Coordinates of C-alpha atoms in Angstrom, one line a residue:
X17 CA 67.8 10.6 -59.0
X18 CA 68.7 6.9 -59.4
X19 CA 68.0 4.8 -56.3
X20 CA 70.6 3.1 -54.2
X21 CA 70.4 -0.2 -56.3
X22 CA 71.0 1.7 -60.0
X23 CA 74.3 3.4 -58.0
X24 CA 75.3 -0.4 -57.1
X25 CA 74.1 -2.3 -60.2
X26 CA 75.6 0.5 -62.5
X27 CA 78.5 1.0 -61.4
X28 CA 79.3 -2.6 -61.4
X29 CA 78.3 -3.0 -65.6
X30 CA 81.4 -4.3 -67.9
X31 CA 79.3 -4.2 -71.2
X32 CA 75.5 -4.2 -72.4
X33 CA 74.6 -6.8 -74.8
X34 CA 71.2 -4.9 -76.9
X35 CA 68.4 -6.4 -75.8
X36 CA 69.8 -8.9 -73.8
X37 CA 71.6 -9.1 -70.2
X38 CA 74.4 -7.1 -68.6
X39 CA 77.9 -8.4 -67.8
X40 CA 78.3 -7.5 -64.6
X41 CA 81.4 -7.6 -62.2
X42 CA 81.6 -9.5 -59.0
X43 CA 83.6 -8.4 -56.4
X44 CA 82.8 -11.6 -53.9
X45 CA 82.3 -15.0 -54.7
X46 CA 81.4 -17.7 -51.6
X47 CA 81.5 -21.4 -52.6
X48 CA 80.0 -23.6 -50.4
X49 CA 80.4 -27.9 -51.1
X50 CA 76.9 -28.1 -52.9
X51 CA 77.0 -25.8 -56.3
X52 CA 80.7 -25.7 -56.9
X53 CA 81.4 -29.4 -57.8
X54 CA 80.4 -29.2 -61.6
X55 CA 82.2 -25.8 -61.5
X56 CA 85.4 -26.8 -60.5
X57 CA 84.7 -29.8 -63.1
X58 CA 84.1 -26.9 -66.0
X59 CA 87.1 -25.0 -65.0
X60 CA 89.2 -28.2 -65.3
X61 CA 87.5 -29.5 -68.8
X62 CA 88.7 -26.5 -70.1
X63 CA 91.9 -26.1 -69.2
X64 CA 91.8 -22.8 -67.5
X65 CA 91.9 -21.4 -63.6
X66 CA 90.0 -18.5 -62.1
X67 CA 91.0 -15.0 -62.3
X68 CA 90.9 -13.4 -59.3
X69 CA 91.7 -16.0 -56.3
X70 CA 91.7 -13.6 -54.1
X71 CA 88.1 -12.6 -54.7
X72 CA 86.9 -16.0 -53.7
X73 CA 86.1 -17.8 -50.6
X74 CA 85.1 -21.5 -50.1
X75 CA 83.9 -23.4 -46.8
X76 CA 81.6 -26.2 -46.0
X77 CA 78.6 -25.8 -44.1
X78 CA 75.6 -27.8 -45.9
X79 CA 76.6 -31.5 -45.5
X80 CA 78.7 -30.4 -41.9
X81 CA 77.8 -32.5 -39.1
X82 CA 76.9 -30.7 -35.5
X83 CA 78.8 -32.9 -33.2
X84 CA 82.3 -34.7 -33.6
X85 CA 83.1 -32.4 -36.2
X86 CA 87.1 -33.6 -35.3
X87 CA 86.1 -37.2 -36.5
X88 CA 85.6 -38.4 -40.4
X89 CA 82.4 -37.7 -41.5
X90 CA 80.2 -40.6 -41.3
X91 CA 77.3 -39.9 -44.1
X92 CA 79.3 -41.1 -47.5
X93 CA 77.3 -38.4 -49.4
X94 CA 78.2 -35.5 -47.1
X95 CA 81.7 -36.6 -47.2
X96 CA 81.8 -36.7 -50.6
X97 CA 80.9 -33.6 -50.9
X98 CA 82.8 -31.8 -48.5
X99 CA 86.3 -33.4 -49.5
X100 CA 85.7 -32.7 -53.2
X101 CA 85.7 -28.9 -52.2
X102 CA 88.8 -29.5 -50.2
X103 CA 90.6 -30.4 -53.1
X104 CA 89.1 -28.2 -55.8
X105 CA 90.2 -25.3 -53.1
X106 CA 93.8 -27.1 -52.6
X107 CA 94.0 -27.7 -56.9
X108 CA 93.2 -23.6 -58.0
X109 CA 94.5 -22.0 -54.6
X110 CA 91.8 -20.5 -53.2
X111 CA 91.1 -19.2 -49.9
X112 CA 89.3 -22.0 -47.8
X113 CA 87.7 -22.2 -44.2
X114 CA 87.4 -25.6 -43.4
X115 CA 85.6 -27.4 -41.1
X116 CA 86.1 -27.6 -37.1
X117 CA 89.0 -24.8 -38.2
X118 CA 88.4 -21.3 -36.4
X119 CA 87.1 -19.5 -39.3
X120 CA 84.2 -22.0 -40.4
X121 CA 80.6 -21.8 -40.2
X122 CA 77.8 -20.9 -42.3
X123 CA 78.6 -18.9 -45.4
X124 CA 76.5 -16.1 -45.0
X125 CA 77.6 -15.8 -41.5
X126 CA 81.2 -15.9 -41.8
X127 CA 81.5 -13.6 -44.7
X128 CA 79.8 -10.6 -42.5
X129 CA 81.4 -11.2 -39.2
X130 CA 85.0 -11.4 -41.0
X131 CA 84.2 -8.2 -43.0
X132 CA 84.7 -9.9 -46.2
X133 CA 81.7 -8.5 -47.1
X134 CA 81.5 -4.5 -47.5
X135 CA 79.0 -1.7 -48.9
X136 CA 78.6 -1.3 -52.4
X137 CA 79.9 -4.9 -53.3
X138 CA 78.6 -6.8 -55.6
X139 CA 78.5 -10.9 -53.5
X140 CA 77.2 -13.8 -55.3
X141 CA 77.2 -17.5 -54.1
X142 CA 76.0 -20.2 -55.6
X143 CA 72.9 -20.4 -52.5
X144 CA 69.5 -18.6 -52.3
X145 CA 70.7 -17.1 -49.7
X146 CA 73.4 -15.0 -50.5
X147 CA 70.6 -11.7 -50.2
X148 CA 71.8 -11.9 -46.6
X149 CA 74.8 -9.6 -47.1
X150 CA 72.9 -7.1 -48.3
X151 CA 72.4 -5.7 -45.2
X152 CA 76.4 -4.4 -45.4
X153 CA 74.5 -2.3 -48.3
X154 CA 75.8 -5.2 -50.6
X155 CA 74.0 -6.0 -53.7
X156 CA 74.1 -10.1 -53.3
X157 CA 72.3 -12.6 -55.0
X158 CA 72.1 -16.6 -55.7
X159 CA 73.2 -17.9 -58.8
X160 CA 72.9 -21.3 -60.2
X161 CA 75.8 -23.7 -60.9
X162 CA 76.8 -22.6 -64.5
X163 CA 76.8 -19.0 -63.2
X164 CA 79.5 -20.5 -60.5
X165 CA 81.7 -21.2 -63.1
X166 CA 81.3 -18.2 -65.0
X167 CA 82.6 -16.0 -61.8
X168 CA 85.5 -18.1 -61.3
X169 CA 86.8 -18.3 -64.8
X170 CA 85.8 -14.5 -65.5
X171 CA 84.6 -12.6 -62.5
X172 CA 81.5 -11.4 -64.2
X173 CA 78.2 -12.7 -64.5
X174 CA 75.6 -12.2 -67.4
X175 CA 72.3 -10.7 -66.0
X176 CA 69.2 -9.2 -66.1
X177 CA 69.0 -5.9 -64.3
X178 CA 66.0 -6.3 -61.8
X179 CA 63.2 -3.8 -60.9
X180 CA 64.1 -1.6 -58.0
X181 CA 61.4 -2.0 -55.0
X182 CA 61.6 -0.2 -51.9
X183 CA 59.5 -1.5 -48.9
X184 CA 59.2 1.4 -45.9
X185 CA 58.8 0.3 -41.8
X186 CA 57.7 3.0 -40.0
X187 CA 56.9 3.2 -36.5
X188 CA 58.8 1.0 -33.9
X189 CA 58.3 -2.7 -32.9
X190 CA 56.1 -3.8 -30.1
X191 CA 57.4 -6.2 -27.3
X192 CA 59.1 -9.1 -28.3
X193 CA 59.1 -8.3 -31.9
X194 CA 62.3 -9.1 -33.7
X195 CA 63.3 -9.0 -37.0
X196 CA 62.5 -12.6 -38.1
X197 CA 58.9 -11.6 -37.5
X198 CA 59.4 -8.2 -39.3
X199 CA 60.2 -10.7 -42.5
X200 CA 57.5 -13.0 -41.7
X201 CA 55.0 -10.3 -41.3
X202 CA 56.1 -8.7 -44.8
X203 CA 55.8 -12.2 -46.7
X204 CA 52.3 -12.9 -44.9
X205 CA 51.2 -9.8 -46.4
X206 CA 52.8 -9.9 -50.2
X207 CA 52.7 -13.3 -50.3
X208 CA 56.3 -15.3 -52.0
X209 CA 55.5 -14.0 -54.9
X210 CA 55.1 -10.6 -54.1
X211 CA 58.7 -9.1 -54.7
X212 CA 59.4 -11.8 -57.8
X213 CA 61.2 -9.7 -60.4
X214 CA 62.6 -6.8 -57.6
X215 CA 65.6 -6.5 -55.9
X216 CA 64.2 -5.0 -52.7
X217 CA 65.6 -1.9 -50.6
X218 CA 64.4 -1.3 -46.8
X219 CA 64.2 1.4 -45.5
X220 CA 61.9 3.4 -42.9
X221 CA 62.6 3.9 -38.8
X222 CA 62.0 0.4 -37.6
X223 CA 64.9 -0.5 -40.2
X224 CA 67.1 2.2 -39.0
X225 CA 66.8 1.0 -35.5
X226 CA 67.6 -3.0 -36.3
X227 CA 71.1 -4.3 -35.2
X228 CA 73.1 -5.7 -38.0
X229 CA 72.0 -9.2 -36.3
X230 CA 68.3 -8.2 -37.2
X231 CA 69.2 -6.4 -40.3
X232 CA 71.2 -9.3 -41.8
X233 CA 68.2 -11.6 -40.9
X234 CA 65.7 -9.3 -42.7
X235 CA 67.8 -9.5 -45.8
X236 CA 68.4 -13.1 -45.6
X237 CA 64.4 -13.9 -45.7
X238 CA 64.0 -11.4 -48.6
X239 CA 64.2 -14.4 -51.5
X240 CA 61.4 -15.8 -49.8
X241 CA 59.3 -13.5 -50.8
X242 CA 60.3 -13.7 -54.5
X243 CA 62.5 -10.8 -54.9
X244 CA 66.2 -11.1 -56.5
X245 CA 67.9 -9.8 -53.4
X246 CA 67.2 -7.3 -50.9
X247 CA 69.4 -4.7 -48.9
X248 CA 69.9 -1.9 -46.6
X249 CA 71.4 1.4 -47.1
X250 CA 74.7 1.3 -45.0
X251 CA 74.9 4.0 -41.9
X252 CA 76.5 4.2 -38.9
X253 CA 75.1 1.1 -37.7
X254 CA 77.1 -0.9 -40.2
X255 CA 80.0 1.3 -39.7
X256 CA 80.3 0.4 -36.3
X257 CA 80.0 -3.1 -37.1
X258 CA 82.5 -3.2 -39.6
X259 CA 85.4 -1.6 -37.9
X260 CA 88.5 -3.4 -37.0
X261 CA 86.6 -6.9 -38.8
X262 CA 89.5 -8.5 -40.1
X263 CA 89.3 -8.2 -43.6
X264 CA 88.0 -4.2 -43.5
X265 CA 89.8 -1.5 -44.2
X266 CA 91.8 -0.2 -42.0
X267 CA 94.0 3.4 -41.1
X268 CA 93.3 5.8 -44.2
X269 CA 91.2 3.4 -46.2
X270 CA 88.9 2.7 -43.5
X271 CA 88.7 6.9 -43.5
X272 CA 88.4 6.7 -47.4
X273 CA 86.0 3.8 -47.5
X274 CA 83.5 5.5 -44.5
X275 CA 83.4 8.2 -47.2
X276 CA 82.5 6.2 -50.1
X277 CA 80.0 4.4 -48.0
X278 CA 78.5 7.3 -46.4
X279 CA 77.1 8.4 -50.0
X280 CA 75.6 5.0 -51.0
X281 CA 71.9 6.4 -50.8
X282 CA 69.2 6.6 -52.3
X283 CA 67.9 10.1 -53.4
X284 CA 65.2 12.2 -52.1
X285 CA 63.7 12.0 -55.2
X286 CA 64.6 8.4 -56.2
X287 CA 61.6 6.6 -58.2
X288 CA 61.3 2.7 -57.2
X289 CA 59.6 1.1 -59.5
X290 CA 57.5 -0.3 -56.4
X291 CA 56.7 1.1 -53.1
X292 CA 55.6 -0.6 -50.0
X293 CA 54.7 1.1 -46.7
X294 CA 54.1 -1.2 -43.3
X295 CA 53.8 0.2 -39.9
X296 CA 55.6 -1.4 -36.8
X297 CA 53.2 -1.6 -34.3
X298 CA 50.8 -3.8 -36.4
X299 CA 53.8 -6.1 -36.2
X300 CA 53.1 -9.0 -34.2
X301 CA 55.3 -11.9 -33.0
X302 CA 54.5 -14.5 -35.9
X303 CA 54.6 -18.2 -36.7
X304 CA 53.9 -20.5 -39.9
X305 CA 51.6 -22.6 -40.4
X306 CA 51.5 -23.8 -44.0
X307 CA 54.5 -25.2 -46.1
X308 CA 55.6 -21.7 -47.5
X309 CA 57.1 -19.0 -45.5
X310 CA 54.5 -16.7 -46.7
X311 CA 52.3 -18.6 -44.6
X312 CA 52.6 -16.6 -41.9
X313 CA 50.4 -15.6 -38.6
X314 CA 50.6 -13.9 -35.7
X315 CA 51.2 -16.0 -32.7
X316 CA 48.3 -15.9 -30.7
X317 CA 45.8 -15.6 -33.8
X318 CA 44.3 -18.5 -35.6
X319 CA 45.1 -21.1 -38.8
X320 CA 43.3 -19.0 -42.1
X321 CA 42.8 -22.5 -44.1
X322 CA 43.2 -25.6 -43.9
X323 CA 46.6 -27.5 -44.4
X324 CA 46.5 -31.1 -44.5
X325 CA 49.8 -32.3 -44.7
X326 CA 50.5 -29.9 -41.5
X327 CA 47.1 -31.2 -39.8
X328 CA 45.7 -28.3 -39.4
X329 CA 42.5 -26.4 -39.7
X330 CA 40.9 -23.0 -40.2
X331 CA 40.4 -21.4 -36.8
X332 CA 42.1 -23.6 -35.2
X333 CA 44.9 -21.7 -32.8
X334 CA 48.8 -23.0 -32.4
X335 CA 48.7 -21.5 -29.1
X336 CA 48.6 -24.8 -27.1
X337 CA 49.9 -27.3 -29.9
X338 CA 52.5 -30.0 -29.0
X339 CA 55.6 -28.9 -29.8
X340 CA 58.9 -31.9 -30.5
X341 CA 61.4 -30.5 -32.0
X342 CA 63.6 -26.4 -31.6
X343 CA 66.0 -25.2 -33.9
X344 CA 67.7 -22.5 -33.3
X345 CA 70.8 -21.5 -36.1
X346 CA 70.7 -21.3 -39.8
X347 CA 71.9 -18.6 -41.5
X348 CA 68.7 -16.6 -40.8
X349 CA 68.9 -16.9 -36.8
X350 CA 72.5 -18.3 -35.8
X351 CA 74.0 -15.2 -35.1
X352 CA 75.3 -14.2 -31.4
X353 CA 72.1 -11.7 -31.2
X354 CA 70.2 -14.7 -31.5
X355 CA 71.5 -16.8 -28.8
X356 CA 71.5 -13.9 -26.7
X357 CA 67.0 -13.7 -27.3
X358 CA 67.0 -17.5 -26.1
X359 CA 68.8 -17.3 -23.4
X360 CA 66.9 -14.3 -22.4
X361 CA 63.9 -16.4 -22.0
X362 CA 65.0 -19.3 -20.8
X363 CA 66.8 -18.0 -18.2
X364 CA 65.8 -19.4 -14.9
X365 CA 63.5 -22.2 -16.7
X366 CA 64.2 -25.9 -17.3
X367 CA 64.0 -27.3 -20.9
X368 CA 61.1 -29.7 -21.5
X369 CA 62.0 -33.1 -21.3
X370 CA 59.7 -33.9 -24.7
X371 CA 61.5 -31.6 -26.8
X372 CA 64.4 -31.9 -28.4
X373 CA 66.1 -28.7 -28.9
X374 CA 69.2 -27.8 -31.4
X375 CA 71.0 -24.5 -30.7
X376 CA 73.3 -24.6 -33.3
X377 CA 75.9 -21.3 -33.8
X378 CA 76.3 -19.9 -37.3
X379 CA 79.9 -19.9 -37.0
X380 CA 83.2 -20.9 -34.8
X381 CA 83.3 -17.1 -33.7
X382 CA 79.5 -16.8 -32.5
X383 CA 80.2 -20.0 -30.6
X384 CA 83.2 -18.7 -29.0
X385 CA 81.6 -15.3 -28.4
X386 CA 78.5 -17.7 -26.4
X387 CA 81.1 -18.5 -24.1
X388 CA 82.7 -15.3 -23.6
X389 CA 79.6 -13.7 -22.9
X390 CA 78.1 -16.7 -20.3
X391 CA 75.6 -17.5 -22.7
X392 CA 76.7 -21.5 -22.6
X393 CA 76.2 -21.3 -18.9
X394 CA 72.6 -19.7 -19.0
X395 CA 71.6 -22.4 -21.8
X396 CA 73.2 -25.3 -19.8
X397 CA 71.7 -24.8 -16.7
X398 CA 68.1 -25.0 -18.4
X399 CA 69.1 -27.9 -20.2
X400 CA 70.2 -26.9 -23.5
X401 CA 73.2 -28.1 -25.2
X402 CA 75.3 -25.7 -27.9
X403 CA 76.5 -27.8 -30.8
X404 CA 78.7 -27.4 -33.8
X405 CA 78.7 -24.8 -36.3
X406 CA 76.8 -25.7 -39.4
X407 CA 73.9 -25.4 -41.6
X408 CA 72.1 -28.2 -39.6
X409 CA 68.4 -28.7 -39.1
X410 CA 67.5 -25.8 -42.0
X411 CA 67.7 -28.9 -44.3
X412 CA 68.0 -32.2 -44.9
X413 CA 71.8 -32.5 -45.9
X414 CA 73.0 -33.5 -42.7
X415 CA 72.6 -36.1 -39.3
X416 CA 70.3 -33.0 -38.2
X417 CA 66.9 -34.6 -39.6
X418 CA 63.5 -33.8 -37.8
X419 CA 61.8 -37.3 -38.0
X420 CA 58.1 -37.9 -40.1
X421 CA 55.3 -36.5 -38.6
X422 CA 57.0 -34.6 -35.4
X423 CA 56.6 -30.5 -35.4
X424 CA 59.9 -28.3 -35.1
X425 CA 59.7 -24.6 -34.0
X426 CA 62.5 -23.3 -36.2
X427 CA 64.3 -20.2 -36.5
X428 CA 65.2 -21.2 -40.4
X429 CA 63.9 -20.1 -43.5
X430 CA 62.4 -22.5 -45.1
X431 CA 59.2 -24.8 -44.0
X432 CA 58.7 -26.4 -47.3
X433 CA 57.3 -30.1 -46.9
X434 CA 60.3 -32.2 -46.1
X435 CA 62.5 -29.2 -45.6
X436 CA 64.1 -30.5 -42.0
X437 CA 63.6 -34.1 -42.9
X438 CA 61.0 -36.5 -45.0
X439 CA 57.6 -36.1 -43.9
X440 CA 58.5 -33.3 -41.2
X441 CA 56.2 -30.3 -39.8
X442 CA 58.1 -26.8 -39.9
X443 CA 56.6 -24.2 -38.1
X444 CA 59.2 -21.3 -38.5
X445 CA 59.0 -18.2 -36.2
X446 CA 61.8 -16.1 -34.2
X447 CA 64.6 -17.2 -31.4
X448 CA 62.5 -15.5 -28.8
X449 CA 59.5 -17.9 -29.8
X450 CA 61.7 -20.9 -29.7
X451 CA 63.1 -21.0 -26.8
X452 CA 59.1 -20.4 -25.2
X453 CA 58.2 -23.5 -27.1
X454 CA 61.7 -25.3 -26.0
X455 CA 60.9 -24.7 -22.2
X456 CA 57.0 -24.9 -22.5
X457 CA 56.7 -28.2 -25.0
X458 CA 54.0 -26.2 -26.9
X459 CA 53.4 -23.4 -29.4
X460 CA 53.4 -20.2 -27.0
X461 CA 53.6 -16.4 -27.0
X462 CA 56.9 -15.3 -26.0
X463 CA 55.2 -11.8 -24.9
X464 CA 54.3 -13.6 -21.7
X465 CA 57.9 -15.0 -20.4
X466 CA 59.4 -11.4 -21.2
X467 CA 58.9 -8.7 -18.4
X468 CA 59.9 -5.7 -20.2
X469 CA 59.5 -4.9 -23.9
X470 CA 62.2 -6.3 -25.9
X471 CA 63.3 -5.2 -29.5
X472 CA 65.6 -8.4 -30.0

């Protein structure tokens, strides 16, 4: 029985070349300002527009500033960026969110919550990223500049089909384990290399029981570990999620889709090429300490090596350690679920006056949803201030820099050196364990500010 993946991949095949890659179809594209310059620029050398507007999408969210977003944007570079796609959008009529309009945010934030991205798609954007939508039960990857261009002027993409990899979480998660540290966990343990080559399927009871929030998280990390893309079979979960988004089906063809969706699955008796089993209660809240998301340890345990350009030592413990800077966003923790773990523990505490903190929304509609729910209320009176949508402090692109030599807690994905900002330290862990840091100024173990267990 092919797996999930081969039902996705397959189906999606125009024509083999022997020996060689696959043309594939692409049912989504997302263009963000960064890749899609030179594209546009190809499409335009050569005379020709894309074929299926429709199927594409384009906002800014790299070089988007947090603040004042109603105002010209002051870095020449960003600006330059974020106009060009204005105009290659405007010039080939395609779809586009732009910024401080209702729809815009972060790519891989927007696409889910507007239902632009379904089961058994095919989604590729120019960004690492783009993995997050497989959690719809999307098979969605990165692609590099020239691949851009090849979407828009033929919606298809020449590729190698990756190995099929299916990593199993049994059990159930411990309090205040989220998802962020279910990733961090899986990557301390297989290292970023470990999936290189695989797309990745999860699967197992913890899975099953993650919100879409969580899910679409876990996905997002998966290219951090190496692998191609990783997903989730869709259920009822994603159902639920899905219906009435603006862009799903609706009436019969919501019935119709359901149906469809309902048998994307893999076998009994599927063969993965790999096979990975963890267990959920060995799952501890985790942090970083080195300059690769694999470097990854619980919270409370101690620094395996030493990492000189963090300052750290073996056996030494973060518990404790100064703490200047909190992000909270990115397209791996900007989500309303995410907002609703920090204000969870900040509740009825004061921010610390040495840290700054960043609580940054994924998109226009998580930040309106902050303030339907009372969320901005909670996070105001303990200090914090919600900014802008935008891809912010996850890297350096924008006014959202973390200065040389100061440590950010971060709910991002990345803690490579120079990541938030020249000469920064990146200590990346989940919203529950940034918002302990943002109100205690140090490193600290959310278990202890939670009074009941908490699968957020």
């Amino acid at each position: 029985m092919n797996t999930l993946f081969d039902k996705i991949w397959d189906s999606h095949v125009v024509q083999s070349i022997p020996d060689g890659p696959q043309q594939l179809y692409i049912d989504r594209l997302y263009c963000h300002e960064v890749t899609s310059p030179q594209a546009f620029e190809g499409l335009r050398k050569r005379g020709i527009r894309p074929l299926r507007p429709s199927k594409v999408i384009c906002m800014p969210d790299h070089n988007t500033p947090t603040h004042d977003q109603d105002k010209p944007i002051a870095d020449p570079v960003s600006k330059a960026q974020v106009d060009a796609l204005e105009r290659n959008t405007r010039e080939f009529g395609l779809t586009y969110y732009g910024m401080n309009t209702p729809d815009n945010g972060i790519i891989h934030v927007v696409g889910p919550e507007k239902g632009l991205s379904l089961p058994g798609m095919t989604i590729v954007c120019g960004d690492s990223h783009t993995s997050t939508h497989g959690a719809m039960g999307a098979v969605a990857f990165g692609i590099g500049t020239s691949e851009v261009e090849m979407v828009l002027s033929s919606q298809c993409i020449l590729q190698s089909k990756p190995r099929s990899m299916r990593i199993t979480v049994d059990g159930s998660l411990g309090k205040g384990v989220s998802a962020k540290d279910v990733a961090l966990y899986i990557m301390s343990r297989i290292t970023t290399s470990g999936a290189t080559g695989y797309f990745v399927e999860y699967a197992g009871a913890v899975i099953e029981g993650m919100s879409m929030e969580g899910r679409l998280t876990l996905c997002n990390l998966s290219i951090e570990m190496g692998a191609r893309g990783g997903f989730i079979a869709p259920d009822d979960t994603t159902f639920a999620y899905l219906k009435g988004k603006e862009f799903s089906p609706k009436g019969e063809d919501w019935d119709k889709a359901v149906a469809y969706w309902k048998t994307l699955r893999s076998g009994d008796d599927a063969v993965f090429d790999r096979e990975i089993l963890f267990h959920g209660e060995d799952i501890p809240p985790m942090i970083t300490y080195g300059t690769n998301p694999g470097a990854g340890m619980p919270i409370d345990g101690t620094v395996p090596e030493d990492v000189p350009y963090m300052e750290f030592k073996a056996g030494e413990r973060l518990l404790g350690h100064k703490v200047d800077y909190v992000f909270l966003g990115a397209c791996t923790n900007g989500r309303i679920e995410d907002f609703r773990a920090f204000a969870s523990v900040v509740k009825g505490h004061t921010k610390c006056p040495d840290v700054t903190a960043w609580l940054v929304p994924g998109s226009w509609a998580v930040h309106r949803q902050i303030v339907a729910e009372g969320l901005d209320k909670v996070l105001s009176e303990a200090g914090f201030e919600i900014r802008q949508p935008g891809c912010s402090a996850c890297l350096a692109m924008n006014d959202d820099k973390v200065p040389a030599g100061k440590y950010c807690v971060s709910t991002s994905n990345r803690n490579f050196q120079g990541r938030q900002g020249p000469l920064s330290r990146t200590l990346l862990s989940s919203p529950l364990s940034a918002a302990a840091a943002a109100i205690s100024g140090v490193v600290s173990d959310p278990r202890d500010f939670l009074p009941s267990p908490s699968n957020l």
